[in-house]
């Protein structure tokens, strides 16, 4: 039986994770209802809250093609959309999320007259009236949404977020200049939405939405702090299943906050009672980077059988380090500071540690040190260089600074043909020997794990 078909589960899944998953399903259902009622739907890239909060405050329905691509991958539908994108001339090395979206749009517009394809999982994505792109992290993202013009005549708005160098960020007055820039961007975005949808922003609702987003981020951050415990009470599988409402702001935010508070309570109860997130002994603690092979998540059950507990993931999909916003009353400025904190939250540590090369790699050092990991499972993505090019540097930095080894397994987020679960399992045992060796090396270097 293949890893994908394996039915034996050796991960103790959190009960409170399931309502969060249902929360996402409900969001897709509401988007479909909105379309049927004649209300507009927006397709948005992951913008790390920059545009999501504003769209939410204006009661505009939003679906996220990146998240939807993971749905297609986990349900075995993605390949048909990837094949359509390939046939339409898009290169196979392009981002799997974008190729899934191109194939979906091609099927919807060329064969379904703008209607949702019947095979689309979770009801599908309704045709949008606006595409909201972002320049954060990925160099291909806004071009991806522009390229959707091949299928639909839909306007595109690109949200801008500055990404300064670590040293440059600490230049005098730089932070305030960046916050002002983001605030202007958000103000212009609101004005555009008001014109496009002929409705005014409710500023009190925006303020409430910003503060709810901040609180969701705070609770989510505190959940991850609990995962430092031995044994770790929450596996990466539950993180990936529960991150979507907080990362994409899907569903009612008050309900989202309650669900994250419930998740915190369950994780805290596990910590208090010494309950592990894997069945059996926690032999090895690992962090995972970048995104997982959504199509072959059963690999983590197989690794859990060997005592591998995945205790933390790439910082890229976690909330900002909590920021003191007391005294900032303007919701636009609060939102700008919250979103920018995601980008620069680790800069002070990187500067102090002398690791100023790129902002992507350094947080791996923080997570490995604070979560006491024995190894890092690095997953360079064939179709996503933005989530891959920093991994060799992260691998070298972890070894140089902490004597923490890495297992690098190439794969992809959507295209299952690019990930080899058998090869992964064949490399597990020798990597355990490597982790055992470097435990002793760390002791000799004076580390406490």
Short mmCIF file of C-alpha atoms in Angstrom, two decimals:
data_model
loop_
_atom_site.label_atom_id
_atom_site.label_comp_id
_atom_site.label_asym_id
_atom_site.label_seq_id
_atom_site.Cartn_x
_atom_site.Cartn_y
_atom_site.Cartn_z
CA UNK A 1 0.00 0.00 0.00
CA UNK A 2 1.36 3.44 -0.92
CA UNK A 3 1.93 6.23 1.58
CA UNK A 4 -1.04 8.11 0.14
CA UNK A 5 -3.32 5.11 0.63
CA UNK A 6 -2.08 4.36 4.17
CA UNK A 7 -5.02 4.29 6.58
CA UNK A 8 -3.16 3.91 9.88
CA UNK A 9 -2.90 7.25 11.66
CA UNK A 10 -0.20 7.77 14.24
CA UNK A 11 -0.81 11.48 14.82
CA UNK A 12 -3.08 12.55 17.67
CA UNK A 13 -5.25 15.04 15.82
CA UNK A 14 -6.68 17.91 17.86
CA UNK A 15 -10.47 17.82 18.16
CA UNK A 16 -10.72 21.62 17.95
CA UNK A 17 -8.99 21.58 14.58
CA UNK A 18 -12.05 20.08 12.87
CA UNK A 19 -14.39 23.05 13.47
CA UNK A 20 -11.71 25.30 11.98
CA UNK A 21 -11.67 23.13 8.85
CA UNK A 22 -15.48 23.30 8.70
CA UNK A 23 -15.18 27.08 9.05
CA UNK A 24 -13.26 27.14 5.76
CA UNK A 25 -15.85 24.96 4.02
CA UNK A 26 -18.55 27.35 5.17
CA UNK A 27 -16.65 30.27 3.64
CA UNK A 28 -16.66 28.64 0.21
CA UNK A 29 -20.37 27.93 0.55
CA UNK A 30 -21.08 31.58 1.40
CA UNK A 31 -19.12 32.76 -1.62
CA UNK A 32 -21.30 30.60 -3.83
CA UNK A 33 -24.44 31.92 -2.17
CA UNK A 34 -23.24 35.49 -2.69
CA UNK A 35 -22.80 34.87 -6.41
CA UNK A 36 -26.26 33.34 -6.71
CA UNK A 37 -27.71 36.41 -4.98
CA UNK A 38 -25.94 38.70 -7.44
CA UNK A 39 -23.30 39.92 -4.99
CA UNK A 40 -19.72 40.34 -6.23
CA UNK A 41 -16.90 37.91 -5.46
CA UNK A 42 -13.21 38.78 -5.42
CA UNK A 43 -10.29 36.44 -6.06
CA UNK A 44 -7.38 37.43 -3.84
CA UNK A 45 -3.84 36.28 -3.38
CA UNK A 46 -2.57 35.68 0.10
CA UNK A 47 -1.63 39.22 1.12
CA UNK A 48 -0.80 38.59 4.79
CA UNK A 49 -3.86 40.55 5.93
CA UNK A 50 -3.08 43.74 3.98
CA UNK A 51 -6.14 43.64 1.72
CA UNK A 52 -8.16 40.95 3.49
CA UNK A 53 -9.09 43.10 6.48
CA UNK A 54 -10.40 45.87 4.21
CA UNK A 55 -12.41 43.51 2.02
CA UNK A 56 -13.80 41.88 5.14
CA UNK A 57 -14.84 45.21 6.62
CA UNK A 58 -16.70 46.07 3.39
CA UNK A 59 -18.58 42.72 3.38
CA UNK A 60 -17.08 41.69 0.06
CA UNK A 61 -16.90 37.94 -0.53
CA UNK A 62 -13.36 36.72 -1.16
CA UNK A 63 -11.94 33.38 -2.30
CA UNK A 64 -8.26 32.53 -2.44
CA UNK A 65 -6.89 30.60 -5.46
CA UNK A 66 -3.78 29.60 -3.49
CA UNK A 67 -5.86 27.96 -0.80
CA UNK A 68 -8.18 26.49 -3.42
CA UNK A 69 -5.21 24.88 -5.17
CA UNK A 70 -4.40 23.01 -1.96
CA UNK A 71 -8.02 21.81 -1.87
CA UNK A 72 -7.70 20.56 -5.44
CA UNK A 73 -4.41 18.84 -4.61
CA UNK A 74 -5.68 17.08 -1.49
CA UNK A 75 -8.80 15.87 -3.32
CA UNK A 76 -6.91 14.61 -6.38
CA UNK A 77 -8.46 17.12 -8.82
CA UNK A 78 -5.46 19.36 -9.41
CA UNK A 79 -3.83 17.26 -12.13
CA UNK A 80 -6.60 17.92 -14.64
CA UNK A 81 -6.25 21.68 -14.12
CA UNK A 82 -2.45 21.49 -14.33
CA UNK A 83 -2.75 19.60 -17.63
CA UNK A 84 -5.06 22.30 -19.03
CA UNK A 85 -2.61 25.04 -18.04
CA UNK A 86 0.19 23.12 -19.73
CA UNK A 87 -1.90 22.74 -22.89
CA UNK A 88 -2.62 26.48 -22.87
CA UNK A 89 1.09 27.17 -23.04
CA UNK A 90 2.07 27.94 -19.46
CA UNK A 91 5.44 26.44 -18.51
CA UNK A 92 5.46 23.40 -16.23
CA UNK A 93 8.04 24.99 -13.92
CA UNK A 94 5.61 27.82 -13.07
CA UNK A 95 4.03 27.97 -9.60
CA UNK A 96 1.68 25.02 -9.06
CA UNK A 97 -0.90 27.29 -7.43
CA UNK A 98 -0.96 29.56 -10.46
CA UNK A 99 -1.10 26.65 -12.93
CA UNK A 100 -4.03 25.17 -11.04
CA UNK A 101 -5.77 28.56 -11.28
CA UNK A 102 -5.03 28.92 -14.99
CA UNK A 103 -6.42 25.45 -15.68
CA UNK A 104 -9.49 26.16 -13.57
CA UNK A 105 -10.11 29.51 -15.31
CA UNK A 106 -9.58 27.90 -18.72
CA UNK A 107 -12.13 25.20 -17.98
CA UNK A 108 -14.61 27.70 -16.49
CA UNK A 109 -14.40 30.29 -19.27
CA UNK A 110 -13.77 28.18 -22.36
CA UNK A 111 -16.10 25.26 -21.67
CA UNK A 112 -18.52 26.33 -18.93
CA UNK A 113 -19.52 29.82 -20.13
CA UNK A 114 -18.23 31.36 -16.91
CA UNK A 115 -20.00 28.82 -14.71
CA UNK A 116 -18.22 26.71 -12.10
CA UNK A 117 -16.96 23.36 -13.46
CA UNK A 118 -19.06 20.51 -12.02
CA UNK A 119 -15.98 18.58 -10.87
CA UNK A 120 -14.68 21.53 -8.82
CA UNK A 121 -14.26 20.51 -5.15
CA UNK A 122 -16.02 22.38 -2.33
CA UNK A 123 -18.38 24.04 -4.79
CA UNK A 124 -15.60 25.78 -6.70
CA UNK A 125 -14.62 29.43 -7.10
CA UNK A 126 -17.25 31.75 -8.62
CA UNK A 127 -16.18 34.05 -11.45
CA UNK A 128 -14.65 37.19 -9.88
CA UNK A 129 -15.36 40.85 -10.52
CA UNK A 130 -11.93 41.86 -9.18
CA UNK A 131 -8.51 40.24 -8.79
CA UNK A 132 -6.46 41.44 -5.80
CA UNK A 133 -2.77 40.68 -6.24
CA UNK A 134 0.21 41.25 -3.97
CA UNK A 135 3.95 41.76 -4.34
CA UNK A 136 4.79 40.04 -1.03
CA UNK A 137 7.39 37.23 -1.20
CA UNK A 138 6.69 35.81 -4.66
CA UNK A 139 8.08 37.50 -7.76
CA UNK A 140 5.52 35.88 -10.08
CA UNK A 141 2.35 36.63 -8.15
CA UNK A 142 1.01 39.84 -9.68
CA UNK A 143 1.98 38.68 -13.17
CA UNK A 144 -0.05 35.54 -12.48
CA UNK A 145 -3.23 37.55 -11.94
CA UNK A 146 -2.47 39.75 -14.94
CA UNK A 147 -2.13 36.57 -17.03
CA UNK A 148 -5.68 35.59 -16.04
CA UNK A 149 -6.67 38.29 -18.52
CA UNK A 150 -6.22 35.56 -21.14
CA UNK A 151 -9.46 34.08 -19.85
CA UNK A 152 -11.48 36.90 -18.27
CA UNK A 153 -11.73 40.66 -18.57
CA UNK A 154 -11.35 41.42 -14.87
CA UNK A 155 -9.51 44.38 -13.28
CA UNK A 156 -6.40 43.70 -11.17
CA UNK A 157 -5.28 45.67 -8.12
CA UNK A 158 -1.75 45.02 -6.81
CA UNK A 159 -1.16 45.61 -3.10
CA UNK A 160 2.34 46.88 -2.37
CA UNK A 161 4.36 45.89 0.71
CA UNK A 162 7.97 47.09 1.10
CA UNK A 163 10.60 44.49 1.99
CA UNK A 164 13.70 46.36 3.18
CA UNK A 165 17.06 44.78 3.85
CA UNK A 166 17.85 44.09 7.49
CA UNK A 167 20.55 46.75 7.75
CA UNK A 168 18.53 49.27 5.74
CA UNK A 169 15.53 48.84 8.04
CA UNK A 170 17.53 50.22 10.96
CA UNK A 171 18.34 53.48 9.19
CA UNK A 172 16.98 56.48 11.08
CA UNK A 173 13.28 57.08 10.42
CA UNK A 174 12.96 54.12 8.07
CA UNK A 175 10.19 52.33 9.96
CA UNK A 176 7.92 55.38 10.01
CA UNK A 177 8.48 55.97 6.30
CA UNK A 178 7.52 52.37 5.51
CA UNK A 179 4.38 52.58 7.66
CA UNK A 180 3.33 55.81 5.92
CA UNK A 181 3.88 54.21 2.52
CA UNK A 182 1.71 51.19 3.44
CA UNK A 183 -0.95 53.46 4.92
CA UNK A 184 -1.16 55.43 1.66
CA UNK A 185 -1.45 52.17 -0.28
CA UNK A 186 -4.31 50.98 1.93
CA UNK A 187 -6.09 54.34 1.70
CA UNK A 188 -5.93 54.24 -2.11
CA UNK A 189 -7.19 50.65 -2.12
CA UNK A 190 -10.21 51.62 -0.03
CA UNK A 191 -10.99 54.53 -2.35
CA UNK A 192 -10.81 52.20 -5.36
CA UNK A 193 -13.14 49.66 -3.75
CA UNK A 194 -15.62 52.41 -2.85
CA UNK A 195 -15.74 53.46 -6.50
CA UNK A 196 -15.87 49.94 -7.90
CA UNK A 197 -18.61 48.66 -5.61
CA UNK A 198 -20.39 51.98 -5.06
CA UNK A 199 -20.35 51.66 -1.29
CA UNK A 200 -18.61 53.55 1.49
CA UNK A 201 -16.26 52.14 4.06
CA UNK A 202 -17.72 51.75 7.54
CA UNK A 203 -14.75 53.00 9.55
CA UNK A 204 -16.03 51.67 12.86
CA UNK A 205 -16.36 48.24 11.31
CA UNK A 206 -12.87 48.53 9.86
CA UNK A 207 -11.52 49.35 13.31
CA UNK A 208 -13.32 46.35 14.79
CA UNK A 209 -12.05 44.08 11.99
CA UNK A 210 -8.45 45.23 12.46
CA UNK A 211 -8.59 44.61 16.20
CA UNK A 212 -10.18 41.17 15.74
CA UNK A 213 -7.39 40.28 13.31
CA UNK A 214 -4.78 41.38 15.83
CA UNK A 215 -6.40 39.28 18.56
CA UNK A 216 -6.62 36.22 16.32
CA UNK A 217 -2.91 36.64 15.61
CA UNK A 218 -2.11 36.95 19.31
CA UNK A 219 -3.98 33.75 20.26
CA UNK A 220 -2.49 31.91 17.30
CA UNK A 221 1.01 33.04 18.35
CA UNK A 222 0.39 31.81 21.88
CA UNK A 223 -0.68 28.40 20.55
CA UNK A 224 2.68 28.08 18.84
CA UNK A 225 4.47 29.07 22.03
CA UNK A 226 2.82 26.09 23.75
CA UNK A 227 4.35 23.81 21.14
CA UNK A 228 7.79 24.32 22.71
CA UNK A 229 6.74 21.79 25.36
CA UNK A 230 8.15 18.24 25.45
CA UNK A 231 6.46 16.24 24.12
CA UNK A 232 5.09 18.67 21.56
CA UNK A 233 1.27 18.79 21.90
CA UNK A 234 0.45 19.90 18.33
CA UNK A 235 1.76 18.38 15.11
CA UNK A 236 2.35 20.29 11.89
CA UNK A 237 -0.55 18.38 10.33
CA UNK A 238 -2.91 20.19 12.70
CA UNK A 239 -1.20 23.50 12.03
CA UNK A 240 -1.69 23.18 8.29
CA UNK A 241 -5.32 22.16 8.79
CA UNK A 242 -6.07 25.05 11.14
CA UNK A 243 -4.00 27.91 9.68
CA UNK A 244 -6.38 28.89 6.87
CA UNK A 245 -9.00 30.90 8.82
CA UNK A 246 -6.26 32.97 10.48
CA UNK A 247 -4.03 33.33 7.43
CA UNK A 248 -6.80 34.12 4.93
CA UNK A 249 -9.39 35.55 7.37
CA UNK A 250 -12.08 33.19 6.11
CA UNK A 251 -15.49 33.19 7.76
CA UNK A 252 -16.87 35.33 10.59
CA UNK A 253 -13.90 36.70 12.56
CA UNK A 254 -15.59 36.54 15.95
CA UNK A 255 -16.27 32.87 15.35
CA UNK A 256 -12.70 32.43 14.10
CA UNK A 257 -11.34 33.97 17.30
CA UNK A 258 -13.47 31.67 19.44
CA UNK A 259 -12.29 28.63 17.49
CA UNK A 260 -8.63 29.60 17.96
CA UNK A 261 -9.26 30.16 21.66
CA UNK A 262 -10.74 26.65 21.83
CA UNK A 263 -7.67 25.33 20.01
CA UNK A 264 -5.42 27.10 22.53
CA UNK A 265 -7.33 25.55 25.44
CA UNK A 266 -6.99 22.04 24.01
CA UNK A 267 -3.27 22.45 23.32
CA UNK A 268 -2.75 23.90 26.82
CA UNK A 269 -4.58 20.92 28.34
CA UNK A 270 -2.23 18.58 26.47
CA UNK A 271 0.80 20.49 27.77
CA UNK A 272 -0.50 20.31 31.35
CA UNK A 273 -1.01 16.55 31.02
CA UNK A 274 2.11 15.70 29.03
CA UNK A 275 0.15 14.49 25.98
CA UNK A 276 2.10 14.19 22.74
CA UNK A 277 0.79 14.93 19.28
CA UNK A 278 2.07 11.57 18.06
CA UNK A 279 1.19 8.08 19.21
CA UNK A 280 4.14 6.58 21.04
CA UNK A 281 7.45 8.14 22.04
CA UNK A 282 8.60 11.49 20.68
CA UNK A 283 12.04 10.34 19.54
CA UNK A 284 12.83 13.26 17.25
CA UNK A 285 11.61 16.85 17.09
CA UNK A 286 11.65 18.41 13.64
CA UNK A 287 10.68 21.65 11.97
CA UNK A 288 9.30 21.72 8.43
CA UNK A 289 10.01 24.22 5.67
CA UNK A 290 8.44 25.34 3.30
CA UNK A 291 4.93 24.25 2.29
CA UNK A 292 4.07 20.53 2.54
CA UNK A 293 3.20 18.13 -0.28
CA UNK A 294 -0.55 18.67 0.02
CA UNK A 295 -1.24 15.65 -2.16
CA UNK A 296 0.76 13.23 0.05
CA UNK A 297 0.17 14.32 3.65
CA UNK A 298 0.02 10.66 4.68
CA UNK A 299 3.83 10.73 4.67
CA UNK A 300 3.69 12.39 8.09
CA UNK A 301 1.78 9.45 9.57
CA UNK A 302 4.53 7.14 8.32
CA UNK A 303 7.20 9.36 9.87
CA UNK A 304 5.22 9.58 13.11
CA UNK A 305 5.45 5.77 13.31
CA UNK A 306 9.21 6.28 13.58
CA UNK A 307 8.75 8.80 16.42
CA UNK A 308 9.16 11.94 14.30
CA UNK A 309 7.16 14.84 15.74
CA UNK A 310 6.92 17.97 13.61
CA UNK A 311 6.82 20.79 16.15
CA UNK A 312 7.11 23.93 14.00
CA UNK A 313 6.88 25.13 10.40
CA UNK A 314 8.12 27.98 8.21
CA UNK A 315 7.54 31.36 9.78
CA UNK A 316 6.00 32.51 6.51
CA UNK A 317 2.61 31.03 7.38
CA UNK A 318 2.46 32.14 11.00
CA UNK A 319 1.10 35.35 12.51
CA UNK A 320 3.34 38.34 13.23
CA UNK A 321 5.24 38.45 16.49
CA UNK A 322 2.84 40.42 18.76
CA UNK A 323 3.29 44.17 18.49
CA UNK A 324 2.30 46.82 21.03
CA UNK A 325 -0.21 49.03 19.22
CA UNK A 326 -1.52 50.87 22.27
CA UNK A 327 -1.93 54.52 21.40
CA UNK A 328 -2.44 53.87 17.68
CA UNK A 329 -6.10 54.70 17.11
CA UNK A 330 -6.23 55.07 13.32
CA UNK A 331 -7.32 51.67 11.90
CA UNK A 332 -5.35 52.21 8.69
CA UNK A 333 -2.13 52.81 10.62
CA UNK A 334 -2.84 49.89 12.96
CA UNK A 335 -3.34 47.61 9.97
CA UNK A 336 -0.19 48.94 8.27
CA UNK A 337 1.91 48.31 11.38
CA UNK A 338 0.41 44.85 11.94
CA UNK A 339 1.08 43.75 8.35
CA UNK A 340 4.56 45.25 8.25
CA UNK A 341 5.41 43.48 11.52
CA UNK A 342 4.96 40.20 9.66
CA UNK A 343 7.75 41.27 7.32
CA UNK A 344 10.23 42.66 9.85
CA UNK A 345 9.37 40.91 13.12
CA UNK A 346 12.62 38.92 13.13
CA UNK A 347 14.87 41.75 11.93
CA UNK A 348 16.15 42.79 15.37
CA UNK A 349 17.23 39.22 16.15
CA UNK A 350 18.82 38.80 12.74
CA UNK A 351 20.78 42.02 13.18
CA UNK A 352 21.94 41.02 16.65
CA UNK A 353 22.94 37.51 15.49
CA UNK A 354 24.82 38.91 12.49
CA UNK A 355 22.51 37.10 10.05
CA UNK A 356 21.51 39.94 7.77
CA UNK A 357 21.42 37.89 4.59
CA UNK A 358 17.78 37.86 3.56
CA UNK A 359 14.75 37.79 5.78
CA UNK A 360 13.53 34.36 4.67
CA UNK A 361 16.23 32.17 6.20
CA UNK A 362 16.91 33.66 9.63
CA UNK A 363 13.64 32.66 11.41
CA UNK A 364 14.61 29.01 10.90
CA UNK A 365 17.40 29.64 13.39
CA UNK A 366 14.98 31.06 15.95
CA UNK A 367 12.55 28.17 15.61
CA UNK A 368 15.26 25.50 15.75
CA UNK A 369 16.77 27.04 18.88
CA UNK A 370 13.55 27.88 20.75
CA UNK A 371 11.62 24.74 19.84
CA UNK A 372 14.69 22.54 20.47
CA UNK A 373 14.58 20.62 17.21
CA UNK A 374 16.77 17.66 16.31
CA UNK A 375 16.51 18.26 12.59
CA UNK A 376 14.90 20.25 9.80
CA UNK A 377 12.88 18.72 6.98
CA UNK A 378 13.42 21.13 4.08
CA UNK A 379 11.06 20.82 1.13
CA UNK A 380 12.30 22.86 -1.84
CA UNK A 381 9.45 23.26 -4.30
CA UNK A 382 10.19 22.62 -7.94
CA UNK A 383 7.60 25.18 -9.04
CA UNK A 384 8.22 27.84 -6.35
CA UNK A 385 11.67 29.33 -6.12
CA UNK A 386 10.50 32.00 -3.66
CA UNK A 387 9.84 29.23 -1.14
CA UNK A 388 13.02 27.36 -2.05
CA UNK A 389 16.05 29.50 -2.85
CA UNK A 390 16.72 30.37 0.80
CA UNK A 391 16.62 26.76 2.02
CA UNK A 392 20.26 25.87 1.24
CA UNK A 393 21.32 28.95 3.20
CA UNK A 394 18.97 27.99 6.05
CA UNK A 395 20.47 24.48 6.05
CA UNK A 396 24.01 25.85 6.27
CA UNK A 397 23.07 28.38 8.95
CA UNK A 398 21.38 25.74 11.14
CA UNK A 399 24.48 23.56 10.99
CA UNK A 400 26.92 26.42 11.48
CA UNK A 401 25.09 28.05 14.38
CA UNK A 402 23.36 25.14 16.12
CA UNK A 403 24.69 21.84 14.72
CA UNK A 404 21.14 20.99 13.62
CA UNK A 405 21.14 18.83 10.46
CA UNK A 406 18.66 19.07 7.60
CA UNK A 407 17.01 16.54 5.33
CA UNK A 408 16.29 18.14 1.96
CA UNK A 409 13.54 16.43 -0.06
CA UNK A 410 12.52 18.01 -3.36
CA UNK A 411 8.83 18.10 -4.19
CA UNK A 412 5.91 20.35 -4.98
CA UNK A 413 2.78 21.74 -3.39
CA UNK A 414 0.36 20.69 -6.12
CA UNK A 415 2.01 18.39 -8.67
CA UNK A 416 2.20 14.96 -7.03
CA UNK A 417 4.49 13.71 -9.80
CA UNK A 418 7.31 15.80 -8.32
CA UNK A 419 7.33 14.21 -4.84
CA UNK A 420 8.62 10.69 -4.13
CA UNK A 421 7.27 9.32 -0.81
CA UNK A 422 9.16 6.04 -1.14
CA UNK A 423 12.48 7.84 -1.53
CA UNK A 424 11.58 10.02 1.45
CA UNK A 425 11.01 7.01 3.69
CA UNK A 426 14.23 5.38 2.45
CA UNK A 427 16.14 8.44 3.67
CA UNK A 428 14.44 8.51 7.09
CA UNK A 429 16.58 5.91 8.87
CA UNK A 430 19.99 7.28 7.82
CA UNK A 431 18.81 10.77 8.77
CA UNK A 432 17.95 9.47 12.26
CA UNK A 433 21.57 8.40 12.60
CA UNK A 434 22.58 11.91 11.57
CA UNK A 435 20.26 13.51 14.14
CA UNK A 436 21.59 11.19 16.87
CA UNK A 437 25.16 12.18 16.00
CA UNK A 438 24.48 15.88 16.15
CA UNK A 439 22.71 15.60 19.49
CA UNK A 440 26.11 14.64 20.88
CA UNK A 441 27.82 17.41 18.94
CA UNK A 442 25.44 19.98 20.43
CA UNK A 443 26.16 18.72 23.94
CA UNK A 444 29.88 19.13 23.26
CA UNK A 445 29.22 22.68 22.07
CA UNK A 446 27.31 23.48 25.26
CA UNK A 447 23.72 23.47 23.97
CA UNK A 448 21.03 22.14 26.31
CA UNK A 449 19.22 19.79 23.90
#
